[in-house]
C-alpha atoms as a printed R data frame, in Angstrom:
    type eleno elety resid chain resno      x      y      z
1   ATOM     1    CA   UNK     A     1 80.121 62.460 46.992
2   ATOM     2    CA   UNK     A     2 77.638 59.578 47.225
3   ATOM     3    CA   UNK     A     3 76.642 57.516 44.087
4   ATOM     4    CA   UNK     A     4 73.440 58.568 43.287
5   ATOM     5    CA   UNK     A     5 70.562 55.566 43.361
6   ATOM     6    CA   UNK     A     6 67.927 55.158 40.519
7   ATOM     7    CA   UNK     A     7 65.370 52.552 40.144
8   ATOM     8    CA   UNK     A     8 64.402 50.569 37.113
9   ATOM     9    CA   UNK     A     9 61.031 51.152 36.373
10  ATOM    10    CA   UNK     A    10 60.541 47.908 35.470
11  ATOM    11    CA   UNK     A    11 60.375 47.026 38.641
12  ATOM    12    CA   UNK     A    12 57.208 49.051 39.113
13  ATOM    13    CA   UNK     A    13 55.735 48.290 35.645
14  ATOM    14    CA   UNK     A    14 52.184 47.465 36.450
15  ATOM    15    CA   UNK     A    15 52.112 51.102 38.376
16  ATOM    16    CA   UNK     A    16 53.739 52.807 35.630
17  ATOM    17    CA   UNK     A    17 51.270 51.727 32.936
18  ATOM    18    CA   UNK     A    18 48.241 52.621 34.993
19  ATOM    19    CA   UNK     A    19 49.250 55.864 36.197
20  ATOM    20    CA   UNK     A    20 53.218 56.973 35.254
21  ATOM    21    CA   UNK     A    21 52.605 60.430 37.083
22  ATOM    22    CA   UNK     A    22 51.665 58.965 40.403
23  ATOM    23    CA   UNK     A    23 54.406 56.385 40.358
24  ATOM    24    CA   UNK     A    24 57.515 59.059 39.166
25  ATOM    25    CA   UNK     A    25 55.364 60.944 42.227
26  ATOM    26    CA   UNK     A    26 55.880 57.716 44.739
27  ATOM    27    CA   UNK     A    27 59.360 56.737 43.723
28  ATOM    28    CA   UNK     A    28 61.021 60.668 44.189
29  ATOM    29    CA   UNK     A    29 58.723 60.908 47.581
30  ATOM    30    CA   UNK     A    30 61.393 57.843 48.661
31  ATOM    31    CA   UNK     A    31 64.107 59.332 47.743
32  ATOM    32    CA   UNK     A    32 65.428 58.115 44.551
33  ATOM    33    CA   UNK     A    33 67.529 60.427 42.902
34  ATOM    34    CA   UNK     A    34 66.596 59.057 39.468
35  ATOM    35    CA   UNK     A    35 65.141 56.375 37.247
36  ATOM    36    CA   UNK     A    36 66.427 53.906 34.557
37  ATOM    37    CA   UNK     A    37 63.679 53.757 31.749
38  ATOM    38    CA   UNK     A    38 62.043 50.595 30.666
39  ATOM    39    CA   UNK     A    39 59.867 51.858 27.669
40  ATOM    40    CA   UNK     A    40 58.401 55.414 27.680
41  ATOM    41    CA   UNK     A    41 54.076 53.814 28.038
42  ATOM    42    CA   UNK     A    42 52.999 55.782 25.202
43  ATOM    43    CA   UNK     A    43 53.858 59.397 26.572
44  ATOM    44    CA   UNK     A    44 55.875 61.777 24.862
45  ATOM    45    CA   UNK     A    45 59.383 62.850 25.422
46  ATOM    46    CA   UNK     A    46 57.815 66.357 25.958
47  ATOM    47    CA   UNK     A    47 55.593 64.672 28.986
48  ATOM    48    CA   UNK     A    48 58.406 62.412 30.679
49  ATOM    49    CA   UNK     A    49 60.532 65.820 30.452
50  ATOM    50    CA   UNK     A    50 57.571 67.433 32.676
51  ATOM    51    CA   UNK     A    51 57.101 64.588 34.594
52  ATOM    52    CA   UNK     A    52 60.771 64.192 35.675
53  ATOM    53    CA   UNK     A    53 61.635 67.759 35.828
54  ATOM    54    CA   UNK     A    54 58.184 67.932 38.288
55  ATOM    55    CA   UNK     A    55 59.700 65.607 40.536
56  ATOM    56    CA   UNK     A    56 63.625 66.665 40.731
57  ATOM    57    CA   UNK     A    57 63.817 62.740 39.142
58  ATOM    58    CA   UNK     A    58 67.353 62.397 36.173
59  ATOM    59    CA   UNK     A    59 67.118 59.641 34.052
60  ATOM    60    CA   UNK     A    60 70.418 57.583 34.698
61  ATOM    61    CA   UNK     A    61 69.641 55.522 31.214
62  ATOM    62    CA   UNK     A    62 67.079 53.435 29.542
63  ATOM    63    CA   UNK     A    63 66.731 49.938 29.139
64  ATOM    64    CA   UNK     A    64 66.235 49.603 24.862
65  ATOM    65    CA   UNK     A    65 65.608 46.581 23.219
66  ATOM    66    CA   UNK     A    66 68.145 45.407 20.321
67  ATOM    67    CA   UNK     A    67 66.056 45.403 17.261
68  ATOM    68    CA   UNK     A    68 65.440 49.999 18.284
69  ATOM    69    CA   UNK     A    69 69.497 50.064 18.143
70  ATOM    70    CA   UNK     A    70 69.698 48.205 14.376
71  ATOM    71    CA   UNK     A    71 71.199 50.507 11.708
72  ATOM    72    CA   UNK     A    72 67.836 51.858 10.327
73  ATOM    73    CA   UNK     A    73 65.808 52.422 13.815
74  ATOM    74    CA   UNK     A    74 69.240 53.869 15.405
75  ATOM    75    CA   UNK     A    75 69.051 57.158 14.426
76  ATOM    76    CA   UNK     A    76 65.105 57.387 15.154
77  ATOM    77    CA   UNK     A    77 65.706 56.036 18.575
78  ATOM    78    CA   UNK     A    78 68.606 58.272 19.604
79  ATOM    79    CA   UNK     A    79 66.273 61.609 18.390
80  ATOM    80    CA   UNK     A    80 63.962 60.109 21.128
81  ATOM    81    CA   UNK     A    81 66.035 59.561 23.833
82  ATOM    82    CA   UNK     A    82 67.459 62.910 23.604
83  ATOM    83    CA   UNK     A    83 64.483 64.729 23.664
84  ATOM    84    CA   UNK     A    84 63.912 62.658 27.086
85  ATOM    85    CA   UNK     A    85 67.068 63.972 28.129
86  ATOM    86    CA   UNK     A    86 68.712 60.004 28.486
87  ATOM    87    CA   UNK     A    87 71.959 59.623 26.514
88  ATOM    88    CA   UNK     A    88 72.579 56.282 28.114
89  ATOM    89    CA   UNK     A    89 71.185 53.230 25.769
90  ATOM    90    CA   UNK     A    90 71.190 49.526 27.597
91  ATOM    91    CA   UNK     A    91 70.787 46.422 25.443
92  ATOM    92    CA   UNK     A    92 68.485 44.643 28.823
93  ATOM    93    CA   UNK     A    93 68.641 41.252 27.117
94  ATOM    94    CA   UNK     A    94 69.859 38.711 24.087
95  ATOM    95    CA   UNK     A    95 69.007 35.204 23.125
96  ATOM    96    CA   UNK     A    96 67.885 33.245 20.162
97  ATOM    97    CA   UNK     A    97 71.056 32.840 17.200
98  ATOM    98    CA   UNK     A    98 72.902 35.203 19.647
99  ATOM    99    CA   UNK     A    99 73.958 33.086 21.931
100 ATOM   100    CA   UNK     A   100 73.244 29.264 20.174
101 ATOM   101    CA   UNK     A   101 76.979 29.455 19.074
102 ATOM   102    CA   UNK     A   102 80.491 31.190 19.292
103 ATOM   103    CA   UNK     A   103 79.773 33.284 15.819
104 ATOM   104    CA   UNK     A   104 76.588 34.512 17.418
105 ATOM   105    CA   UNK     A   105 78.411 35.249 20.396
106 ATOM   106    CA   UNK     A   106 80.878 37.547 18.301
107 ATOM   107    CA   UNK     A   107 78.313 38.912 16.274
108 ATOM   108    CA   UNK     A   108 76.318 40.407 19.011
109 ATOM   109    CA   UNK     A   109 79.779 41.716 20.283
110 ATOM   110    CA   UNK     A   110 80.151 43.552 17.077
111 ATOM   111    CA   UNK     A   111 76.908 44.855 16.915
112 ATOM   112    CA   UNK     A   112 77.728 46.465 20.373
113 ATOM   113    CA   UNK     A   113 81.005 47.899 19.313
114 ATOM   114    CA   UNK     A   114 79.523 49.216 15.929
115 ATOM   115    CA   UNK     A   115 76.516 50.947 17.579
116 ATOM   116    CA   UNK     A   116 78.876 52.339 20.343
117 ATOM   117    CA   UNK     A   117 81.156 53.828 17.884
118 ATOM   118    CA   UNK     A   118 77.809 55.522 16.052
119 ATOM   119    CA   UNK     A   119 76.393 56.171 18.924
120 ATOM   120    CA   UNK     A   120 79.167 57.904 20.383
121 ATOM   121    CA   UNK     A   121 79.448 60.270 17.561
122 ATOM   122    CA   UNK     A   122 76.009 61.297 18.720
123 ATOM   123    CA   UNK     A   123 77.050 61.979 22.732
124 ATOM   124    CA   UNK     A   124 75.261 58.445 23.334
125 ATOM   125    CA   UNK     A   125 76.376 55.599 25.321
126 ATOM   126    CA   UNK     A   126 75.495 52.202 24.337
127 ATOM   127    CA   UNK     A   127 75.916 49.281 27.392
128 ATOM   128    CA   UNK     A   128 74.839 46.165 28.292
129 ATOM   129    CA   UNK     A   129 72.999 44.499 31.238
130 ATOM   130    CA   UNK     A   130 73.391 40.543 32.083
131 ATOM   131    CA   UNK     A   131 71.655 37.594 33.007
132 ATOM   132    CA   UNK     A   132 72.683 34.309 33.975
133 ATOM   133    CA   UNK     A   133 73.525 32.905 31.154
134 ATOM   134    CA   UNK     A   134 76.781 35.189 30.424
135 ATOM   135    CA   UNK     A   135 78.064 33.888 33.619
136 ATOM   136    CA   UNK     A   136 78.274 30.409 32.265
137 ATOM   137    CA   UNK     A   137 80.224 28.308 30.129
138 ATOM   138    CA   UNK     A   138 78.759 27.901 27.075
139 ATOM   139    CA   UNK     A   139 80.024 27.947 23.235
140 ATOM   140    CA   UNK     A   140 83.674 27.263 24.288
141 ATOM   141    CA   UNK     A   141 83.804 30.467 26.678
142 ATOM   142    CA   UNK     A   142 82.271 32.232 29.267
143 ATOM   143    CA   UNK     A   143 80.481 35.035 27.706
144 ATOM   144    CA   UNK     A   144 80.769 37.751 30.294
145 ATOM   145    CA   UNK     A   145 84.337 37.348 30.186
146 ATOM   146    CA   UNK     A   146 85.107 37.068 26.190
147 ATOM   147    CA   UNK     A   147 82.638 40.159 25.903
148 ATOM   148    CA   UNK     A   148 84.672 42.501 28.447
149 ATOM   149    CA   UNK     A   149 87.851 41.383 26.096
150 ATOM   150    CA   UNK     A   150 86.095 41.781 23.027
151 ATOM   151    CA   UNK     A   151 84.244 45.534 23.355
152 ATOM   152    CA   UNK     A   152 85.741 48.731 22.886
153 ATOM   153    CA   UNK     A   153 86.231 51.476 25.935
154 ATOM   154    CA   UNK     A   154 82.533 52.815 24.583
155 ATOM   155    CA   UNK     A   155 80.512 49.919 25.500
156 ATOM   156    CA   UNK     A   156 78.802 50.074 28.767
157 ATOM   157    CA   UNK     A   157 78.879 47.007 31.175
158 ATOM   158    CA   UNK     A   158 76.210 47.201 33.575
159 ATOM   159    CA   UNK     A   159 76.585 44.339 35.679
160 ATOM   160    CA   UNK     A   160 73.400 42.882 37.839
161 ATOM   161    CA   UNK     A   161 75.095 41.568 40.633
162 ATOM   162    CA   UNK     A   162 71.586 39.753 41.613
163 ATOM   163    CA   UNK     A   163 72.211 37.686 38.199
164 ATOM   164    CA   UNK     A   164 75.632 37.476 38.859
165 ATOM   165    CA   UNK     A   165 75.561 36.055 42.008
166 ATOM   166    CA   UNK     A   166 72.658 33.789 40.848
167 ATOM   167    CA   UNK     A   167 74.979 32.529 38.852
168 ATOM   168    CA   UNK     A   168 77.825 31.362 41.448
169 ATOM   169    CA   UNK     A   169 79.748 34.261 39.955
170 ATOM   170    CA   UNK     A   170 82.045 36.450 42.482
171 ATOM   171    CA   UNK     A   171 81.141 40.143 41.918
172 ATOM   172    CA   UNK     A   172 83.882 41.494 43.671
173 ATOM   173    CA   UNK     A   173 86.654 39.779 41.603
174 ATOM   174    CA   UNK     A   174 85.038 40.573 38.588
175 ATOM   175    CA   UNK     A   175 85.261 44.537 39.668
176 ATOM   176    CA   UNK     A   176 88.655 44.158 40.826
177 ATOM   177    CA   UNK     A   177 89.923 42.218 37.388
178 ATOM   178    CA   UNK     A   178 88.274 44.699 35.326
179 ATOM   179    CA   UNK     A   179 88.683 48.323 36.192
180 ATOM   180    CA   UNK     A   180 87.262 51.177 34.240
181 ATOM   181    CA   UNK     A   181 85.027 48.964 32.604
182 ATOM   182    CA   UNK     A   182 82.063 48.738 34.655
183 ATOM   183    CA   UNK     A   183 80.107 51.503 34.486
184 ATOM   184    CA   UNK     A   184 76.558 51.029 36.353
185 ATOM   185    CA   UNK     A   185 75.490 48.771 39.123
186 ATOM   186    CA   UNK     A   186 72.021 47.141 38.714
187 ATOM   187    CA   UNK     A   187 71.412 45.790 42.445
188 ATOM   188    CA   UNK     A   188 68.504 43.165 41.971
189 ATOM   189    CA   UNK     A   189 68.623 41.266 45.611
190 ATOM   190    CA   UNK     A   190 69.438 37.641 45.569
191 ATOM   191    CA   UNK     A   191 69.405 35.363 48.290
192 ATOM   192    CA   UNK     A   192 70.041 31.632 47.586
193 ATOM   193    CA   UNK     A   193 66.673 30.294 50.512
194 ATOM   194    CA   UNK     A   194 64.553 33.106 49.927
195 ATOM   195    CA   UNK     A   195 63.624 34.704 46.322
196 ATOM   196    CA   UNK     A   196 61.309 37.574 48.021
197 ATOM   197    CA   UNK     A   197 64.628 38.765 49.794
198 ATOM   198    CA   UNK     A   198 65.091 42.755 50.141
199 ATOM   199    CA   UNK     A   199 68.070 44.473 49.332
200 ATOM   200    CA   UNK     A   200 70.501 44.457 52.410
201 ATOM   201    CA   UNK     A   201 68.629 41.138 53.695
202 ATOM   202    CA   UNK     A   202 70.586 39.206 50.702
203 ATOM   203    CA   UNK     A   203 73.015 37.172 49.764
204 ATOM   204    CA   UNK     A   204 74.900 39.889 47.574
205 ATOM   205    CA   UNK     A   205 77.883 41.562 49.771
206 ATOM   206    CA   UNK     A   206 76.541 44.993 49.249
207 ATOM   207    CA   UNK     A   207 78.718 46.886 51.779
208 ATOM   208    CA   UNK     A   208 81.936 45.892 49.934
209 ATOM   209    CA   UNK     A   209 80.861 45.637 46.353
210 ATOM   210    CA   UNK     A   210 79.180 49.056 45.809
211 ATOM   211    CA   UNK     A   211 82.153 51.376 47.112
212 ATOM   212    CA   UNK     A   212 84.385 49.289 44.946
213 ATOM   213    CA   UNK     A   213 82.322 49.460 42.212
214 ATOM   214    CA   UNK     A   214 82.343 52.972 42.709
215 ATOM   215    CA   UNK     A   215 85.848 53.669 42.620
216 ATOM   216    CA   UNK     A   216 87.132 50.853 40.505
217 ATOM   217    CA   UNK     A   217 84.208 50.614 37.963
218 ATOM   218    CA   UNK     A   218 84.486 53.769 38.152
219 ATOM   219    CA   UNK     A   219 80.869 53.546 38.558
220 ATOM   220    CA   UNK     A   220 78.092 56.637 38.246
221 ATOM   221    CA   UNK     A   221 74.939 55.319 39.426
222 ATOM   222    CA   UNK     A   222 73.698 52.183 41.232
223 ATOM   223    CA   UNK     A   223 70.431 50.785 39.945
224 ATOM   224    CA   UNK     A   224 67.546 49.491 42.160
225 ATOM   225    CA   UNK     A   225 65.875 46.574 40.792
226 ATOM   226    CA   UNK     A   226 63.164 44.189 42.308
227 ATOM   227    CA   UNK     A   227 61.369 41.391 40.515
228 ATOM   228    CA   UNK     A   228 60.077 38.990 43.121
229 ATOM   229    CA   UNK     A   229 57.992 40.775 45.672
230 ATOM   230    CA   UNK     A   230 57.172 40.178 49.145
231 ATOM   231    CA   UNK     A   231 54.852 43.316 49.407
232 ATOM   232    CA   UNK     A   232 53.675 45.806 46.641
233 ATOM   233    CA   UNK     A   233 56.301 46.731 44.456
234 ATOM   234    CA   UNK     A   234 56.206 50.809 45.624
235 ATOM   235    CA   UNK     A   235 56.995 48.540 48.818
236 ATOM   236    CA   UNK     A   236 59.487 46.592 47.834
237 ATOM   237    CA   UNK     A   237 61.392 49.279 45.978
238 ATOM   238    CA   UNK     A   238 60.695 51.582 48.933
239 ATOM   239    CA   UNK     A   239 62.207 49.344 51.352
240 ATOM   240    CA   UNK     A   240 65.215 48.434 49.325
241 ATOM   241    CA   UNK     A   241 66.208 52.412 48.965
242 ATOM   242    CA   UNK     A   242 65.639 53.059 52.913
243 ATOM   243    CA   UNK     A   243 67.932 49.280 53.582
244 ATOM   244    CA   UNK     A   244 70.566 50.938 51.162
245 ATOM   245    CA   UNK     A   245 70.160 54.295 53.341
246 ATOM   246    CA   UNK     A   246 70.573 52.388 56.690
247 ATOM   247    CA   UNK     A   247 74.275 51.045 54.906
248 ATOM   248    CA   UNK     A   248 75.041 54.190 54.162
249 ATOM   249    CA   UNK     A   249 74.483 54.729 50.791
């Protein structure tokens, strides 16, 4: 079976905050057979539940911020997640003490194998999505790396191979080297002469690295996400889901 596609809805954030029903409408009208949250825009679980279940939309995960996974928000923000019907938690993002030295680096690696272990005891996954800067030496290691060493079998990697390739990093190799640890693909396009580039019209070597990822990872959903727009981004999104279509995924 094919690896089903989401989007992250950050992608679309300016259309989800001034009208989330249309946009859930636009992006399942495409195609997409899901969406990764980025904040719920003051509705309630009970109306993203109607809104997705409307639109024959799952949620593959949500994109949470740190400071909601902390020992006294966690439990508050698994109860809402659940009621969404999302049992997938990604930490989008770190900086500040985190990553100024090597004991901030291994803090933050504890923090994600502590909440993973808590989590899990709730049915939750906790993960983590990259930048850049993991991808680079810094602190005496390269932080990608040491953190794949360093976290427990319940800690999520989702790697954004647009970052990742930004970074002069090799995607494929870092599939291959590290099987049944990847366990989503965020696909944000990159392409070194042209930052408006669509999905498939990249630099990334799609057509190897998802059915890899897919087997190898082994990987359950592949993420659409677009940040740099040529067109709208209902456009952009749009034409990065039919490009993946056209590949055959």
């Amino acid at each position: 079976m094919k690896t089903p596609i989401a989007v992250q809805l950050y992608s679309v954030h300016e259309d989800c905050k001034n009208n989330l029903a249309d946009t859930l409408k636009a992006i399942a009208k495409m195609g997409y057979d899901g969406v990764e949250l980025a904040g719920l825009h003051d509705c309630s679980p009970a109306e993203w539940t109607t809104m997705l279940s409307d639109n024959n939309l799952r949620v593959e995960g949500a994109h949470v911020g740190r400071e909601l996974l902390v020992p006294d928000q966690l439990e508050k923000t698994l109860d809402t997640y659940e009621a969404v019907g999302c049992r997938r938690l990604i930490v989008p993002w770190i900086g500040g003490d985190d990553v100024a030295t090597l004991d901030g680096w291994k803090r933050f690696f504890s923090f994600l194998n502590t909440t993973a272990d808590a989590a899990d005891a709730r049915g939750f996954e906790i993960g983590f999505h990259n930048h850049a800067l993991e991808f680079r030496y810094a602190c005496g290691i390269i932080p990608i790396l040491e953190m794949l060493r360093a976290c427990t079998s319940l800690v999520h990697f989702q790697i954004d191979m647009g970052w990742a390739y930004f970074a002069g990093a090799d995607g494929i190799a870092l599939i291959r080297s590290n099987p049944g640890r990847i366990r989503s693909i965020h696909m944000k396009p990159f392409k070194a002469d042209n930052p408006v580039a669509f999905l498939g019209e990249d630099d990334v070597p799609w057509k190897t690295l998802l059915p890899l990822a897919a087997q190898v990872g082994p990987c359950d959903w592949f993420v659409v996400e677009h940040e740099t727009y040529a067109d709208t981004p209902l456009a952009c999104i749009q034409k990065d889901l039919a490009n993946l279509r056209a590949m055959g995924f």
